[in-house]
Structure formats: structure tokens, C-alpha cells
PDB file of C-alpha atoms in Angstrom:
ATOM      1  CA  MET A   9       0.000   0.000   0.000  1.00 88.00           C
ATOM      2  CA  ALA A  10       1.174   3.524  -0.844  1.00 89.00           C
ATOM      3  CA  ASN A  11       0.944   5.899   2.100  1.00 91.00           C
ATOM      4  CA  PHE A  12      -0.471   9.396   1.735  1.00 91.00           C
ATOM      5  CA  VAL A  13       2.636  10.755   3.500  1.00 91.00           C
ATOM      6  CA  ASP A  14       4.438  10.969   0.159  1.00 90.00           C
ATOM      7  CA  LEU A  15       1.654  13.102  -1.289  1.00 93.00           C
ATOM      8  CA  ARG A  16       1.566  15.282   1.802  1.00 93.00           C
ATOM      9  CA  ARG A  17       5.229  16.144   1.245  1.00 93.00           C
ATOM     10  CA  GLN A  18       4.557  17.041  -2.374  1.00 94.00           C
ATOM     11  CA  VAL A  19       1.571  19.217  -1.475  1.00 96.00           C
ATOM     12  CA  TYR A  20       3.311  21.208   1.282  1.00 95.00           C
ATOM     13  CA  PRO A  21       5.370  23.587  -0.957  1.00 94.00           C
ATOM     14  CA  TYR A  22       2.117  24.839  -2.492  1.00 94.00           C
ATOM     15  CA  VAL A  23       0.536  25.596   0.900  1.00 95.00           C
ATOM     16  CA  SER A  24       3.479  26.629   3.049  1.00 90.00           C
ATOM     17  CA  GLY A  25       2.531  26.885   6.709  1.00 92.00           C
ATOM     18  CA  CYS A  26      -0.435  24.541   6.445  1.00 95.00           C
ATOM     19  CA  PRO A  27      -0.483  21.968   9.295  1.00 96.00           C
ATOM     20  CA  GLU A  28       0.273  18.397   8.275  1.00 94.00           C
ATOM     21  CA  VAL A  29      -3.037  17.099   9.609  1.00 94.00           C
ATOM     22  CA  ILE A  30      -4.985  19.478   7.363  1.00 95.00           C
ATOM     23  CA  ILE A  31      -2.919  18.460   4.340  1.00 96.00           C
ATOM     24  CA  GLU A  32      -3.599  14.805   5.135  1.00 94.00           C
ATOM     25  CA  GLN A  33      -7.337  15.517   5.312  1.00 94.00           C
ATOM     26  CA  ALA A  34      -7.187  17.271   1.931  1.00 96.00           C
ATOM     27  CA  VAL A  35      -5.321  14.357   0.339  1.00 96.00           C
ATOM     28  CA  SER A  36      -7.863  11.920   1.776  1.00 95.00           C
ATOM     29  CA  GLN A  37     -10.761  14.026   0.505  1.00 96.00           C
ATOM     30  CA  ALA A  38      -9.195  14.272  -2.967  1.00 97.00           C
ATOM     31  CA  ALA A  39      -8.733  10.492  -3.045  1.00 97.00           C
ATOM     32  CA  ARG A  40     -12.354   9.863  -2.077  1.00 97.00           C
ATOM     33  CA  GLU A  41     -13.623  12.286  -4.699  1.00 97.00           C
ATOM     34  CA  PHE A  42     -11.324  10.914  -7.418  1.00 98.00           C
ATOM     35  CA  PHE A  43     -12.143   7.245  -6.885  1.00 97.00           C
ATOM     36  CA  ARG A  44     -15.849   7.906  -6.392  1.00 97.00           C
ATOM     37  CA  GLN A  45     -16.132   9.785  -9.680  1.00 97.00           C
ATOM     38  CA  THR A  46     -13.856   7.580 -11.791  1.00 97.00           C
ATOM     39  CA  GLN A  47     -14.770   4.171 -10.324  1.00 96.00           C
ATOM     40  CA  VAL A  48     -11.320   2.888 -11.296  1.00 96.00           C
ATOM     41  CA  TRP A  49     -10.583   1.206  -7.952  1.00 95.00           C
ATOM     42  CA  ARG A  50     -12.219  -2.170  -8.321  1.00 94.00           C
ATOM     43  CA  GLU A  51     -11.892  -5.513  -6.622  1.00 93.00           C
ATOM     44  CA  THR A  52     -13.403  -8.882  -7.503  1.00 93.00           C
ATOM     45  CA  LEU A  53     -14.843 -10.680  -4.501  1.00 92.00           C
ATOM     46  CA  PRO A  54     -15.740 -14.389  -4.397  1.00 93.00           C
ATOM     47  CA  LEU A  55     -19.401 -15.040  -3.690  1.00 94.00           C
ATOM     48  CA  ASP A  56     -20.200 -18.485  -2.340  1.00 96.00           C
ATOM     49  CA  VAL A  57     -23.764 -19.193  -3.418  1.00 96.00           C
ATOM     50  CA  VAL A  58     -25.797 -21.475  -1.152  1.00 96.00           C
ATOM     51  CA  GLU A  59     -28.721 -23.614  -2.262  1.00 95.00           C
ATOM     52  CA  GLY A  60     -32.006 -21.798  -1.670  1.00 94.00           C
ATOM     53  CA  GLN A  61     -30.375 -18.540  -0.512  1.00 96.00           C
ATOM     54  CA  THR A  62     -30.927 -15.329  -2.488  1.00 95.00           C
ATOM     55  CA  ALA A  63     -29.540 -12.619  -0.129  1.00 96.00           C
ATOM     56  CA  TYR A  64     -25.822 -12.248   0.537  1.00 96.00           C
ATOM     57  CA  ALA A  65     -23.857  -9.884   2.756  1.00 94.00           C
ATOM     58  CA  LEU A  66     -20.733  -8.205   1.431  1.00 91.00           C
ATOM     59  CA  PRO A  67     -17.956  -6.802   3.615  1.00 88.00           C
ATOM     60  CA  VAL A  68     -18.529  -3.170   4.579  1.00 83.00           C
ATOM     61  CA  HIS A  69     -14.801  -2.444   4.489  1.00 86.00           C
ATOM     62  CA  THR A  70     -11.892  -3.883   2.540  1.00 85.00           C
ATOM     63  CA  TYR A  71      -8.132  -3.491   2.966  1.00 85.00           C
ATOM     64  CA  GLY A  72      -8.738  -3.350   6.696  1.00 85.00           C
ATOM     65  CA  THR A  73     -10.572  -0.040   7.108  1.00 89.00           C
ATOM     66  CA  GLU A  74      -8.887   1.754   4.204  1.00 93.00           C
ATOM     67  CA  ALA A  75     -11.766   1.407   1.731  1.00 95.00           C
ATOM     68  CA  PHE A  76     -15.473   0.655   1.525  1.00 94.00           C
ATOM     69  CA  ILE A  77     -17.669  -0.778  -1.195  1.00 95.00           C
ATOM     70  CA  GLU A  78     -19.380   2.048  -3.048  1.00 95.00           C
ATOM     71  CA  GLU A  79     -21.252  -0.112  -5.549  1.00 94.00           C
ATOM     72  CA  VAL A  80     -21.411  -3.610  -7.009  1.00 95.00           C
ATOM     73  CA  VAL A  81     -21.194  -3.148 -10.767  1.00 95.00           C
ATOM     74  CA  ARG A  82     -20.954  -6.709 -12.007  1.00 96.00           C
ATOM     75  CA  VAL A  83     -21.691 -10.280 -10.948  1.00 97.00           C
ATOM     76  CA  PHE A  84     -20.505 -13.099 -13.140  1.00 97.00           C
ATOM     77  CA  ARG A  85     -20.086 -16.850 -13.336  1.00 96.00           C
ATOM     78  CA  PRO A  86     -16.495 -17.850 -14.201  1.00 95.00           C
ATOM     79  CA  MET A  87     -16.355 -20.012 -17.316  1.00 92.00           C
ATOM     80  CA  PRO A  88     -12.737 -21.234 -17.546  1.00 87.00           C
ATOM     81  CA  ASN A  89     -13.385 -23.403 -20.600  1.00 84.00           C
ATOM     82  CA  ARG A  90     -14.987 -20.604 -22.593  1.00 85.00           C
ATOM     83  CA  GLN A  91     -13.697 -17.354 -24.033  1.00 86.00           C
ATOM     84  CA  ARG A  92     -15.989 -15.241 -21.878  1.00 92.00           C
ATOM     85  CA  ASP A  93     -17.439 -15.485 -18.398  1.00 94.00           C
ATOM     86  CA  GLU A  94     -21.201 -15.542 -17.974  1.00 96.00           C
ATOM     87  CA  ASP A  95     -22.561 -12.251 -16.654  1.00 97.00           C
ATOM     88  CA  LEU A  96     -25.671 -11.984 -14.538  1.00 97.00           C
ATOM     89  CA  TYR A  97     -27.739  -9.006 -15.596  1.00 97.00           C
ATOM     90  CA  ALA A  98     -28.402  -6.149 -13.188  1.00 97.00           C
ATOM     91  CA  VAL A  99     -31.894  -4.909 -12.350  1.00 96.00           C
ATOM     92  CA  PRO A 100     -32.667  -1.644 -10.532  1.00 94.00           C
ATOM     93  CA  HIS A 101     -35.306  -2.940  -8.120  1.00 94.00           C
ATOM     94  CA  THR A 102     -35.994  -6.108  -6.169  1.00 94.00           C
ATOM     95  CA  SER A 103     -39.385  -6.381  -7.863  1.00 94.00           C
ATOM     96  CA  ASP A 104     -37.616  -6.712 -11.218  1.00 95.00           C
ATOM     97  CA  LEU A 105     -35.802  -9.916 -10.247  1.00 96.00           C
ATOM     98  CA  PRO A 106     -36.910 -13.024 -12.189  1.00 95.00           C
ATOM     99  CA  ASN A 107     -38.599 -15.933 -10.435  1.00 92.00           C
ATOM    100  CA  LEU A 108     -38.261 -18.738 -12.946  1.00 91.00           C
ATOM    101  CA  GLY A 109     -35.122 -20.801 -13.379  1.00 91.00           C
ATOM    102  CA  SER A 110     -32.774 -23.088 -11.489  1.00 90.00           C
ATOM    103  CA  ARG A 111     -29.758 -20.837 -11.012  1.00 94.00           C
ATOM    104  CA  PRO A 112     -29.173 -17.095 -10.616  1.00 97.00           C
ATOM    105  CA  ILE A 113     -29.202 -15.051 -13.799  1.00 97.00           C
ATOM    106  CA  ALA A 114     -29.844 -11.573 -12.335  1.00 97.00           C
ATOM    107  CA  PHE A 115     -28.827  -9.453  -9.361  1.00 97.00           C
ATOM    108  CA  THR A 116     -29.575  -6.213  -7.584  1.00 97.00           C
ATOM    109  CA  SER A 117     -27.835  -4.412  -4.739  1.00 95.00           C
ATOM    110  CA  PRO A 118     -30.215  -2.512  -2.432  1.00 93.00           C
ATOM    111  CA  ARG A 119     -27.218  -1.442  -0.338  1.00 91.00           C
ATOM    112  CA  PRO A 120     -23.483  -1.554  -1.083  1.00 89.00           C
ATOM    113  CA  ASP A 121     -23.095  -4.338   1.493  1.00 89.00           C
ATOM    114  CA  GLN A 122     -26.020  -6.458   0.267  1.00 94.00           C
ATOM    115  CA  LEU A 123     -26.518  -8.466  -2.885  1.00 96.00           C
ATOM    116  CA  LEU A 124     -29.712 -10.200  -4.007  1.00 97.00           C
ATOM    117  CA  LEU A 125     -29.629 -12.974  -6.620  1.00 97.00           C
ATOM    118  CA  ALA A 126     -32.469 -14.506  -8.590  1.00 97.00           C
ATOM    119  CA  PRO A 127     -33.931 -16.920  -9.261  1.00 96.00           C
ATOM    120  CA  SER A 128     -33.206 -18.912  -6.130  1.00 95.00           C
ATOM    121  CA  PRO A 129     -30.269 -21.307  -6.673  1.00 95.00           C
ATOM    122  CA  VAL A 130     -30.908 -25.030  -6.528  1.00 95.00           C
ATOM    123  CA  GLU A 131     -27.257 -25.890  -5.997  1.00 95.00           C
ATOM    124  CA  ALA A 132     -24.129 -24.326  -4.568  1.00 95.00           C
ATOM    125  CA  GLU A 133     -21.599 -22.550  -6.769  1.00 96.00           C
ATOM    126  CA  THR A 134     -19.050 -19.740  -6.570  1.00 96.00           C
ATOM    127  CA  LEU A 135     -19.759 -16.505  -8.410  1.00 96.00           C
ATOM    128  CA  GLN A 136     -17.626 -13.379  -8.603  1.00 96.00           C
ATOM    129  CA  ALA A 137     -18.782  -9.874  -7.659  1.00 95.00           C
ATOM    130  CA  GLU A 138     -16.935  -6.847  -9.015  1.00 95.00           C
ATOM    131  CA  ALA A 139     -17.127  -3.917  -6.602  1.00 95.00           C
ATOM    132  CA  VAL A 140     -16.149  -0.260  -6.845  1.00 95.00           C
ATOM    133  CA  LEU A 141     -14.090   0.811  -3.830  1.00 95.00           C
ATOM    134  CA  VAL A 142     -13.649   4.286  -2.329  1.00 96.00           C
ATOM    135  CA  PRO A 143     -11.214   5.303   0.441  1.00 96.00           C
ATOM    136  CA  THR A 144     -12.783   5.785   3.867  1.00 94.00           C
ATOM    137  CA  THR A 145     -12.594   9.080   5.733  1.00 92.00           C
ATOM    138  CA  THR A 146      -9.800   7.610   7.878  1.00 90.00           C
ATOM    139  CA  ALA A 147      -7.825   6.064   5.004  1.00 92.00           C
ATOM    140  CA  THR A 148      -4.086   6.723   4.978  1.00 92.00           C
ATOM    141  CA  SER A 149      -3.111   4.692   1.920  1.00 93.00           C
ATOM    142  CA  ILE A 150      -4.226   3.171  -1.365  1.00 94.00           C
ATOM    143  CA  PRO A 151      -2.875   0.152  -3.286  1.00 93.00           C
ATOM    144  CA  ASP A 152       0.451   0.751  -5.013  1.00 93.00           C
ATOM    145  CA  HIS A 153      -0.955  -0.068  -8.433  1.00 91.00           C
ATOM    146  CA  TYR A 154      -3.416   2.814  -8.095  1.00 93.00           C
ATOM    147  CA  TYR A 155      -0.979   5.281  -6.562  1.00 93.00           C
ATOM    148  CA  GLU A 156       1.500   5.351  -9.437  1.00 90.00           C
ATOM    149  CA  PRO A 157      -1.018   6.126 -12.213  1.00 92.00           C
ATOM    150  CA  TYR A 158      -3.050   8.645 -10.227  1.00 95.00           C
ATOM    151  CA  ALA A 159      -0.669  10.398  -7.813  1.00 95.00           C
ATOM    152  CA  GLN A 160      -0.660  13.583  -9.906  1.00 95.00           C
ATOM    153  CA  ALA A 161      -4.437  13.681  -9.907  1.00 97.00           C
ATOM    154  CA  LEU A 162      -4.572  13.377  -6.110  1.00 97.00           C
ATOM    155  CA  LEU A 163      -1.851  16.030  -5.772  1.00 96.00           C
ATOM    156  CA  HIS A 164      -3.887  18.599  -7.690  1.00 97.00           C
ATOM    157  CA  GLY A 165      -7.074  17.559  -5.957  1.00 97.00           C
ATOM    158  CA  ALA A 166      -5.530  18.137  -2.536  1.00 97.00           C
ATOM    159  CA  ILE A 167      -4.060  21.499  -3.549  1.00 97.00           C
ATOM    160  CA  TYR A 168      -7.441  22.500  -4.937  1.00 97.00           C
ATOM    161  CA  GLU A 169      -9.093  21.646  -1.618  1.00 97.00           C
ATOM    162  CA  LEU A 170      -6.538  23.627   0.384  1.00 97.00           C
ATOM    163  CA  LYS A 171      -6.292  26.684  -1.843  1.00 96.00           C
ATOM    164  CA  GLY A 172     -10.035  27.132  -1.503  1.00 96.00           C
ATOM    165  CA  GLN A 173     -10.002  27.315   2.300  1.00 95.00           C
ATOM    166  CA  SER A 174     -10.757  30.970   2.946  1.00 94.00           C
ATOM    167  CA  GLY A 175      -9.493  32.566   6.132  1.00 93.00           C
ATOM    168  CA  HIS A 176      -6.172  30.728   6.042  1.00 94.00           C
ATOM    169  CA  PRO A 177      -2.755  31.974   4.876  1.00 94.00           C
ATOM    170  CA  TRP A 178      -2.686  29.378   2.061  1.00 94.00           C
ATOM    171  CA  PHE A 179      -6.015  30.545   0.629  1.00 95.00           C
ATOM    172  CA  ASP A 180      -5.502  31.554  -2.997  1.00 94.00           C
ATOM    173  CA  PRO A 181      -8.624  32.024  -5.136  1.00 92.00           C
ATOM    174  CA  ASN A 182      -6.520  32.671  -8.235  1.00 89.00           C
ATOM    175  CA  SER A 183      -4.975  29.187  -8.213  1.00 93.00           C
ATOM    176  CA  VAL A 184      -8.101  27.327  -7.072  1.00 94.00           C
ATOM    177  CA  THR A 185      -9.444  27.300 -10.621  1.00 93.00           C
ATOM    178  CA  TYR A 186      -6.115  26.139 -12.065  1.00 95.00           C
ATOM    179  CA  HIS A 187      -5.740  23.127  -9.771  1.00 96.00           C
ATOM    180  CA  GLY A 188      -9.458  22.375  -9.852  1.00 96.00           C
ATOM    181  CA  ASN A 189      -9.436  22.237 -13.637  1.00 95.00           C
ATOM    182  CA  LEU A 190      -6.423  19.927 -13.666  1.00 96.00           C
ATOM    183  CA  PHE A 191      -8.087  17.674 -11.111  1.00 97.00           C
ATOM    184  CA  GLN A 192     -11.215  17.425 -13.254  1.00 97.00           C
ATOM    185  CA  GLN A 193      -9.115  16.739 -16.364  1.00 96.00           C
ATOM    186  CA  TYR A 194      -7.404  13.847 -14.607  1.00 96.00           C
ATOM    187  CA  ILE A 195     -10.797  12.526 -13.503  1.00 97.00           C
ATOM    188  CA  ALA A 196     -12.075  12.687 -17.077  1.00 96.00           C
ATOM    189  CA  GLU A 197      -8.960  10.931 -18.426  1.00 94.00           C
ATOM    190  CA  ALA A 198      -9.187   8.162 -15.844  1.00 95.00           C
ATOM    191  CA  THR A 199     -12.874   7.636 -16.579  1.00 95.00           C
ATOM    192  CA  ILE A 200     -12.164   7.323 -20.307  1.00 94.00           C
ATOM    193  CA  ARG A 201      -9.365   4.840 -19.630  1.00 91.00           C
ATOM    194  CA  ARG A 202     -11.675   2.795 -17.423  1.00 91.00           C
ATOM    195  CA  HIS A 203     -14.134   2.510 -20.283  1.00 90.00           C
ATOM    196  CA  GLN A 204     -11.213   1.435 -22.487  1.00 88.00           C
ATOM    197  CA  GLY A 205     -10.097  -1.188 -19.943  1.00 81.00           C
ATOM    198  CA  ASN A 206      -6.797   0.557 -19.230  1.00 69.00           C
ATOM    199  CA  VAL A 207      -7.177   1.766 -15.651  1.00 62.00           C
ATOM    200  CA  ASN A 208      -3.566   1.282 -14.512  1.00 60.00           C
ATOM    201  CA  ALA A 209      -1.806   3.246 -17.251  1.00 55.00           C
ATOM    202  CA  THR A 210       0.111   6.194 -15.828  1.00 53.00           C
ATOM    203  CA  GLN A 211      -1.649   9.448 -16.601  1.00 52.00           C
ATOM    204  CA  SER A 212       0.207  12.131 -18.505  1.00 51.00           C
ATOM    205  CA  VAL A 213       2.349  14.266 -16.214  1.00 47.00           C
ATOM    206  CA  ARG A 214       2.006  18.015 -16.575  1.00 51.00           C
ATOM    207  CA  MET A 215       4.678  20.450 -15.459  1.00 45.00           C
ATOM    208  CA  THR A 216       3.140  22.264 -12.511  1.00 55.00           C
ATOM    209  CA  PRO A 217       3.953  25.904 -11.741  1.00 56.00           C
ATOM    210  CA  TRP A 218       4.174  26.947  -8.090  1.00 53.00           C
ATOM    211  CA  ILE A 219       0.704  28.398  -7.837  1.00 63.00           C
TER     212      ILE A 219
END
């Protein structure tokens, strides 16, 4: 896991005099906003299906308490002898779940920590659930393979948060727009790459003036 301490050190020259704890909060907030909007932080969780059971609990937190499940975006049946796995289709409401059949073909997630499958399974099997993760408010790190591609995005996001804090010596309305725009550009790039299936490619690095 990559600790936010490294980002805190990079942020400090832009907000000289800002206490470390406030910088850490800004980095954490930028990380939450970035991963919530882009949905690039994903983990596949095994789901042990039990005969006759349609409701399943998912862990509230993952990576200890560093992240939580924001949304389940995919449930699929691994098909090792075929070119593609078999996806269950998502429905928006419990009332839309199908009743007929002998094994689950659809799912819905009323809450991030709950998954409903339908129709009711007649035998046990192991499915896979793909979840979007977001750092918690107390998170101090993210996985290394997400830090390297997106460190610059989090840097600008944290600076944007801090430069907009009126009443403090580091408040600078002139540079808020600059760093905010860069942060949004990184978010847009990461979202496009997610749609292209290339979430871990390092984002383009821009030379950053001291503003």
C-alpha cells in the first residue's frame, strides 16, 4: 500500500505553513472524490452461493478499514473453458428480479453491502462480484498499483481543496481554478481509460507551476 505521507510532502510547498493534519485531510478528501467519480478502484470478490439462498452480505470495508464498497457493478459466473465469463444481468429494483429458473441469472444491490440474486439457486456454486471501492474518511493509503497512475491527480485535488479554504494563509482564489481544472481533467482521463479497460496506465504528467 502507498501511504499518503508521500503526497503530503509534495503538497506542502504549495501551501506553506499549512499543518500536516490538514494536508492529510485534503489528500484523503481528494482520493475519495477521485475514486468515487472515476470508479477505477475495483476488486473482484468471491461469492459463495448457497442452495435456496438469495440474499448475501458483502464486507462493509476492505483493505482493513482503508476502503469501503461504493457499488457492485458486475456479478458473473467464471467459465474457464470458454472465451468469456457468464454475466448476470443487473436490475434496478428487487421487484424486477426473475422468479423462474434453477440458477441465478440476475442481481440487484439494495445497499453496497447487500446483494440479491435470482432466481433462487438449486445448488451451490461460486460466483464473482466486481465492486467499486472508495477510500474511507480515515484512510491513509491506497494500493500501489493505483498510486502510481493517479498520484498527480490526487496532488492537484488536494491542492485544490486547500487553496479554496478561505481565512487561512494558504487561501488563494486565483490558483483554485487552475488546480481544480487539472483535477477534473485527470478525472475525465481516468474515466475514459476505465471505459477502455486501461485503468492502470500512468496518466500524462504536466509540469506544474508553483501556484
